[in-house]
mmCIF file of C-alpha atoms and ligand atoms in Angstrom:
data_model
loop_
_atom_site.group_PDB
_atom_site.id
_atom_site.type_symbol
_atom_site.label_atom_id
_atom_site.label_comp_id
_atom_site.label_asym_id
_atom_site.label_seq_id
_atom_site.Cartn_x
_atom_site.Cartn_y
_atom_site.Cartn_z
ATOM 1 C CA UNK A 14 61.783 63.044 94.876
ATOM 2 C CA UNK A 15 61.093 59.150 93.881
ATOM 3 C CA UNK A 16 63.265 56.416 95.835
ATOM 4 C CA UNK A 17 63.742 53.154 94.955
ATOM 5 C CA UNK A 18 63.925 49.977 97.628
ATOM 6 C CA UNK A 19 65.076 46.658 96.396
ATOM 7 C CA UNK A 20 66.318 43.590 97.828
ATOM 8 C CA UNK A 21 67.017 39.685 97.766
ATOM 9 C CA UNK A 22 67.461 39.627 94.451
ATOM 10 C CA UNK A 23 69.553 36.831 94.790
ATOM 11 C CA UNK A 24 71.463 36.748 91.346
ATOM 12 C CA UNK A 25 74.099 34.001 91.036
ATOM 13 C CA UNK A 26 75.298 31.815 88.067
ATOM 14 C CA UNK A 27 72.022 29.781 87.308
ATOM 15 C CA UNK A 28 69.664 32.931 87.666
ATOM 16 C CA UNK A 29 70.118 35.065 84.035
ATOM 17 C CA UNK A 30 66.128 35.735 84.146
ATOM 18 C CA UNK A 31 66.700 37.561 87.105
ATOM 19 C CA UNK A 32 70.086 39.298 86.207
ATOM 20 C CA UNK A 33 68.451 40.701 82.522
ATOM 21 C CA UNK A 34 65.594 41.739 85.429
ATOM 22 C CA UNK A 35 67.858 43.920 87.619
ATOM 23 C CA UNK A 36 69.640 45.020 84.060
ATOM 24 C CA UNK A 37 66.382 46.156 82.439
ATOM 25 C CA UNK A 38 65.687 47.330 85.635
ATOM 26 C CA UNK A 39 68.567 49.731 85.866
ATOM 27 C CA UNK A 40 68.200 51.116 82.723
ATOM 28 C CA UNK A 41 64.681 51.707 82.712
ATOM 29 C CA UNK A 42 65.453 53.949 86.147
ATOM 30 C CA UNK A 43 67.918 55.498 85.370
ATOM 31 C CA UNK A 44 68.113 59.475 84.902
ATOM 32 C CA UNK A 45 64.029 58.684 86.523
ATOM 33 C CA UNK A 46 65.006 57.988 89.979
ATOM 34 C CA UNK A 47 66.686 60.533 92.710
ATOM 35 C CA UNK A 48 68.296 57.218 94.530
ATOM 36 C CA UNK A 49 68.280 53.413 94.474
ATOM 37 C CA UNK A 50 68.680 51.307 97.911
ATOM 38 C CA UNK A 51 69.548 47.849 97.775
ATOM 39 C CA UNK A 52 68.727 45.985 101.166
ATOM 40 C CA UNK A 53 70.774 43.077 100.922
ATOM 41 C CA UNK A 54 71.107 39.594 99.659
ATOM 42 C CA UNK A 55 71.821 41.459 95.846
ATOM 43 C CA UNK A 56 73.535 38.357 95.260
ATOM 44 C CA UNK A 57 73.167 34.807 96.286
ATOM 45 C CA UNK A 58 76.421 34.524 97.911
ATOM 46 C CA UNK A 59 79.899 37.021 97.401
ATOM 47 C CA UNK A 60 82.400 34.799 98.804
ATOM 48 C CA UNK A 61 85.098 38.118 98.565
ATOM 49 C CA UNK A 62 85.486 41.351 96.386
ATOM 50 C CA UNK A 63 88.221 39.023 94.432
ATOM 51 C CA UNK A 64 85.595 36.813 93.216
ATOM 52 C CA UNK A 65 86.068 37.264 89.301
ATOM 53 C CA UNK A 66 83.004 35.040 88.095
ATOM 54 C CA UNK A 67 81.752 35.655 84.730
ATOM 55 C CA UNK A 68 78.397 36.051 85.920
ATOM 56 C CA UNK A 69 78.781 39.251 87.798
ATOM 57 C CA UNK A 70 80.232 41.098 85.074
ATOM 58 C CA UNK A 71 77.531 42.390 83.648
ATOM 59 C CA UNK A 72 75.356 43.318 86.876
ATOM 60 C CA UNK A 73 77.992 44.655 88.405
ATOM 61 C CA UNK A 74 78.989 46.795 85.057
ATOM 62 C CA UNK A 75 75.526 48.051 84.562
ATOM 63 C CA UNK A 76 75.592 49.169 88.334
ATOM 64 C CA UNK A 77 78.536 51.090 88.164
ATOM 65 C CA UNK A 78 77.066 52.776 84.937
ATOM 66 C CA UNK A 79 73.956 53.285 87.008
ATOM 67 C CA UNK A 80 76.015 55.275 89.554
ATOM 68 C CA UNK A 81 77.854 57.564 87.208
ATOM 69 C CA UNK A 82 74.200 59.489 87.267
ATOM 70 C CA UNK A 83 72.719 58.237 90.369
ATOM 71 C CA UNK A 84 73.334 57.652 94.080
ATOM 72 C CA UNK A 85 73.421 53.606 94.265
ATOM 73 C CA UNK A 86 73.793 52.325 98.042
ATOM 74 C CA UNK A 87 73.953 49.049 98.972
ATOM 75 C CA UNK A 88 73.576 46.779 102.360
ATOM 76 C CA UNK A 89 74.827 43.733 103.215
ATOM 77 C CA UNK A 90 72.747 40.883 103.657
ATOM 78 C CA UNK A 91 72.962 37.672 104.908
ATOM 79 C CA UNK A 92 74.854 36.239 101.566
ATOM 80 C CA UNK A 93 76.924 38.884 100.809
ATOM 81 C CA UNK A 94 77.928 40.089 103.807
ATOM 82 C CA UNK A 95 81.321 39.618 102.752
ATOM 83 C CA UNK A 96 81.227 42.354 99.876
ATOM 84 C CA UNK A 97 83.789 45.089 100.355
ATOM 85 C CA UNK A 98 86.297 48.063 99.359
ATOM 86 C CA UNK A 99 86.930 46.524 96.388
ATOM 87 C CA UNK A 100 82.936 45.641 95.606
ATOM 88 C CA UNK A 101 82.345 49.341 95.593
ATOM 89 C CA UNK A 102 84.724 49.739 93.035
ATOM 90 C CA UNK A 103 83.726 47.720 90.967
ATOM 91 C CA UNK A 104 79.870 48.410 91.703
ATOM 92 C CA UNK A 105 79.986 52.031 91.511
ATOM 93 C CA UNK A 106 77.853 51.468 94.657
ATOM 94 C CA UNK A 107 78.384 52.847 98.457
ATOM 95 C CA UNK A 108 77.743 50.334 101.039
ATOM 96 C CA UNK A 109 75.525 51.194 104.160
ATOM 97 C CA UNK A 110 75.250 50.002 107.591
ATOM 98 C CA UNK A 111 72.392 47.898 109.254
ATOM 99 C CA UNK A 112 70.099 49.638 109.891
ATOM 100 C CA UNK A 113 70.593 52.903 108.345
ATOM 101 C CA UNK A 114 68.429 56.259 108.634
ATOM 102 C CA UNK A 115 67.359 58.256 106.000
ATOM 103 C CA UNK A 116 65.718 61.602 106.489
ATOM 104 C CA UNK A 117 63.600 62.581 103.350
ATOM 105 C CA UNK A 118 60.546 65.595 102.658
ATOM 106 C CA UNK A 119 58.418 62.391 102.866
ATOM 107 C CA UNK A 120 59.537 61.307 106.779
ATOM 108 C CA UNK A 121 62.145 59.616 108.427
ATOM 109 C CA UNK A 122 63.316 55.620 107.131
ATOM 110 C CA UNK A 123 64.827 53.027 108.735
ATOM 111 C CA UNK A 124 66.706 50.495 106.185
ATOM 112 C CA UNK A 125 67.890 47.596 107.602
ATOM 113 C CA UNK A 126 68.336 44.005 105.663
ATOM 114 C CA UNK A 127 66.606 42.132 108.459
ATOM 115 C CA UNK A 128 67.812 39.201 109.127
ATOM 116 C CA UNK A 129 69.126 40.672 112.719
ATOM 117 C CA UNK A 130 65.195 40.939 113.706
ATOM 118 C CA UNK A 131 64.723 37.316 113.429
ATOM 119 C CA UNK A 132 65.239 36.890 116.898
ATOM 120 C CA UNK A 133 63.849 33.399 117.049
ATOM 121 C CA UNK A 134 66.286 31.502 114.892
ATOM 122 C CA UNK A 135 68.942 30.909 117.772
ATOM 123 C CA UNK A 136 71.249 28.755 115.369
ATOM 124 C CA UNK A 137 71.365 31.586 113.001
ATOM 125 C CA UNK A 138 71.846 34.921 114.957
ATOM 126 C CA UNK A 139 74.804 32.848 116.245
ATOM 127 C CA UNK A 140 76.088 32.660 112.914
ATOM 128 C CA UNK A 141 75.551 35.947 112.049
ATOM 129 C CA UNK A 142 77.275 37.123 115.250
ATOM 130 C CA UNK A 143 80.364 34.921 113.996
ATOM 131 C CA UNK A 144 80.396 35.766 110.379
ATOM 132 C CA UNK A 145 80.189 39.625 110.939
ATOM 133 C CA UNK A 146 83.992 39.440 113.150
ATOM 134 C CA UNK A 147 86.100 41.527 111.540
ATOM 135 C CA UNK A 148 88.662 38.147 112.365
ATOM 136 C CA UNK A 149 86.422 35.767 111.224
ATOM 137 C CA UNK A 150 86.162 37.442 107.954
ATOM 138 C CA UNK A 151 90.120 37.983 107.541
ATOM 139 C CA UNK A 152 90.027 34.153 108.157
ATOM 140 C CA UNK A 153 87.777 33.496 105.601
ATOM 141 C CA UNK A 154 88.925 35.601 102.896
ATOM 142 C CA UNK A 155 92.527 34.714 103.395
ATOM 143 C CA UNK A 156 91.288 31.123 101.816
ATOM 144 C CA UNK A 157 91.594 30.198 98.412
ATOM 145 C CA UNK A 158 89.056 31.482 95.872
ATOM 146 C CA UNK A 159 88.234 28.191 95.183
ATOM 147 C CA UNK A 160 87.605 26.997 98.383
ATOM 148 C CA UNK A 161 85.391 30.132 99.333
ATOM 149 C CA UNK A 162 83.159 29.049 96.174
ATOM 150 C CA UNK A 163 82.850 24.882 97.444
ATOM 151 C CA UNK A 164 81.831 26.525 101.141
ATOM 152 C CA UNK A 165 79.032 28.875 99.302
ATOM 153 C CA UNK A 166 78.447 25.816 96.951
ATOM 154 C CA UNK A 167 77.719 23.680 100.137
ATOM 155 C CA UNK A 168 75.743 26.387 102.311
ATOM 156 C CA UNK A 169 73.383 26.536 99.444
ATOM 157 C CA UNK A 170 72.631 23.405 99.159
ATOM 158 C CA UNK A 171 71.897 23.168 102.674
ATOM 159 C CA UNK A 172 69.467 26.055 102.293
ATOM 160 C CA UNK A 173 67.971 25.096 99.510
ATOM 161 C CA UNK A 174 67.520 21.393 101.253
ATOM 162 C CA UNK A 175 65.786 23.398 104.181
ATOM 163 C CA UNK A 176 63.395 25.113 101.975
ATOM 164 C CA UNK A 177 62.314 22.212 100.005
ATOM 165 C CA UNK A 178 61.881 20.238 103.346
ATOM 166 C CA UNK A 179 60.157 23.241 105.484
ATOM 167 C CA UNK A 180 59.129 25.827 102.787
ATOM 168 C CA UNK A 181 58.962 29.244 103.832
ATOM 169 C CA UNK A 182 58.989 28.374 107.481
ATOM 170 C CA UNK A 183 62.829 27.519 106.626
ATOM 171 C CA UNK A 184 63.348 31.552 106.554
ATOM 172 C CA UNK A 185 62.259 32.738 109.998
ATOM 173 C CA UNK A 186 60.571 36.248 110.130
ATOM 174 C CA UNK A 187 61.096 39.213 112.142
ATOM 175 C CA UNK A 188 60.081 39.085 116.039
ATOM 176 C CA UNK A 189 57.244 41.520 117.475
ATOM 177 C CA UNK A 190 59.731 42.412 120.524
ATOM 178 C CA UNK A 191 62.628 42.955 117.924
ATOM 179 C CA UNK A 192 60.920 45.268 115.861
ATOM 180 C CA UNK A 193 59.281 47.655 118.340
ATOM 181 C CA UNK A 194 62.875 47.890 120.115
ATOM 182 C CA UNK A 195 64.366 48.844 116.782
ATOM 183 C CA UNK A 196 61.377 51.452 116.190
ATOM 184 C CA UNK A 197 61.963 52.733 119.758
ATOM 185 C CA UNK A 198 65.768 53.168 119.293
ATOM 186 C CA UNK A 199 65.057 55.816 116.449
ATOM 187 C CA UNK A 200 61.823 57.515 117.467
ATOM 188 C CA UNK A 201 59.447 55.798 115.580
ATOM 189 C CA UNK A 202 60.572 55.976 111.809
ATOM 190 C CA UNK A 203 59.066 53.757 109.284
ATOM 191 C CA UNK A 204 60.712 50.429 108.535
ATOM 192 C CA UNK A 205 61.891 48.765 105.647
ATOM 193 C CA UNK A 206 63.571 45.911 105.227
ATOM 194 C CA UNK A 207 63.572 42.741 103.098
ATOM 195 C CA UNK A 208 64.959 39.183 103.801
ATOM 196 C CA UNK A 209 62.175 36.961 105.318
ATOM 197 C CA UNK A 210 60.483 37.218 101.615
ATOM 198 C CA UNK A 211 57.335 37.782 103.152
ATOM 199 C CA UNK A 212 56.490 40.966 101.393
ATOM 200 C CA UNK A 213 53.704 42.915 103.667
ATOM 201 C CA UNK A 214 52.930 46.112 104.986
ATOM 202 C CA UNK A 215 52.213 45.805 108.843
ATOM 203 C CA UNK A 216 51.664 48.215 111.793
ATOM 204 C CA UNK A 217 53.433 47.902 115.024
ATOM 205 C CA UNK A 218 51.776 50.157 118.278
ATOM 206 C CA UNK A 219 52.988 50.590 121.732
ATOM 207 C CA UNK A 220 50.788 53.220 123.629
ATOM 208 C CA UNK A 221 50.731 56.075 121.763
ATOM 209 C CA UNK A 222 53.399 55.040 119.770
ATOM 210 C CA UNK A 223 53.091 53.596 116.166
ATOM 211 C CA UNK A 224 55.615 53.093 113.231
ATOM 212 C CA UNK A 225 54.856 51.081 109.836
ATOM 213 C CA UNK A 226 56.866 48.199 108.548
ATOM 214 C CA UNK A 227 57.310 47.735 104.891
ATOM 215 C CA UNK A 228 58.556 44.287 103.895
ATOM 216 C CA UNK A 229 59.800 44.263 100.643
ATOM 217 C CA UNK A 230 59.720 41.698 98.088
ATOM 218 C CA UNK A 231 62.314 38.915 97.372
ATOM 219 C CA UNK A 232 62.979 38.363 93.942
ATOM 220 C CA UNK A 233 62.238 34.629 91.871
ATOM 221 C CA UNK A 234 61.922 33.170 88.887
ATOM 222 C CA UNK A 235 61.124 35.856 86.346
ATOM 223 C CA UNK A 236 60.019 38.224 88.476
ATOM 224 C CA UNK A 237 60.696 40.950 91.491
ATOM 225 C CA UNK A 238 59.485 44.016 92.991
ATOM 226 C CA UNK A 239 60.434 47.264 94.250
ATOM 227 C CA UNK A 240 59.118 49.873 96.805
ATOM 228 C CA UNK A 241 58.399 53.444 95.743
ATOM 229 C CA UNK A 242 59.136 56.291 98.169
ATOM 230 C CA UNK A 243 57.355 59.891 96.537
ATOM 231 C CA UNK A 244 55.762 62.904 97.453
ATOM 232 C CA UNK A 245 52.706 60.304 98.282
ATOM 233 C CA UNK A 246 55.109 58.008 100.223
ATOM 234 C CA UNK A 247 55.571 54.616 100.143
ATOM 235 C CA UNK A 248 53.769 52.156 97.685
ATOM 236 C CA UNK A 249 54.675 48.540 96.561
ATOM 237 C CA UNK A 250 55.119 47.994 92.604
ATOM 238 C CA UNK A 251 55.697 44.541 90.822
ATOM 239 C CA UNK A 252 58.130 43.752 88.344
HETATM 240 MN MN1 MN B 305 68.445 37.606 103.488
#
């Protein structure tokens, strides 16, 4: 059994390092992996399934020939939380709920994208509370194509503003309280989750209690990473 974990890959129209990246990527897995797992934020933004972008053609191509000979599930993250029906068919790829539990010979997993553990960003959670309505997102998609792209257009460039201002303080990271209640919830499991691109291996404890959380790494520039799930559990590779 060998399981693949990537996420915040971020691809959009100005990144084709990083799409030829998660290309290569794909091909050099496939038939050698039993399952890939991406955790969210696979693209910059996905402002609807309609979105016909040259850019994603060839990701989202190579993915569905990915998934003709293995299991490809996807999560939503905070950027493309708006990817649906009509993303899995033309992905090839099954979307997953936040957080999601996988039962393997090597333990129990919990995926999850994790921006919903960064408790301390008020301003966001209330966002994310918004954006997730099932209304909300009718609204939203029932504007022009157009006008979805100048709103993702403008939200980047406020989030790109806030990094270059605060650096990587402009991404908050996951909360000590939120993560033990998640490990509670589901009896301990290990975690893994991407997002605050602060890739790490940590150890949470409460009593006799004690669960792992794997951060895995965002992807930049030239270069990403993956985490490795095998008969010798998890490990962190570099691409
Ligand atoms: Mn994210």
């Amino acid at each position: 059994m060998v399981i693949h974990f990537i996420s915040d890959l971020h691809l959009a129209d100005d990144t084709p390092e990083l799409t030829r990246l998660f290309l290569s990527s794909l091909q050099s897995w496939q038939d050698r992996i039993d399952v890939l797992y991406i955790l969210g934020d696979l693209f910059e933004y996905w402002v609807g399934d309609d979105d016909d972008s040259a850019y994603l053609e060839a990701p989202l191509a190579a993915m569905r020939e990915f998934s003709r000979h293995t299991p490809l599930y996807v999560m939503h993250g905070n950027r493309d939380f708006l990817m649906g029906p009509d993303f899995e068919e033309r992905s090839g790829a099954t979307l997953l709920p936040d957080p999601t539990l996988i039962d393997t010979t090597a333990g129990r997993f919990l995926l999850s994208h994790g921006d919903a553990l960064c408790r301390d960003d008020a301003a966001y959670q209330q966002f994310r509370a918004m954006s997730r309505n099932p209304d909300w997102q009718r609204a939203m998609l029932a504007r022009p194509l157009a006008e979805r792209h100048a709103i993702a257009r403008q939200a980047r460039a406020q989030s790109e503003m806030a990094k270059r201002q605060h650096g990587l303080t402009a991404i908050s990271d996951v909360t000590e309280d939120a993560a033990l209640a998640l490990l509670a919830e589901h009896d301990w499991p290990t975690l893994i989750h991407g997002h605050t691109h602060r890739p790490a291996r940590h150890l949470h404890v409460a009593g006799e209690r004690r669960a792992e959380r794997w951060v895995i790494q965002d992807w930049h520039g030239s270069a990403g990473g993956y985490l490795r799930l095998d008969e010798n559990g998890l490990s962190a590779h570099a691409l």
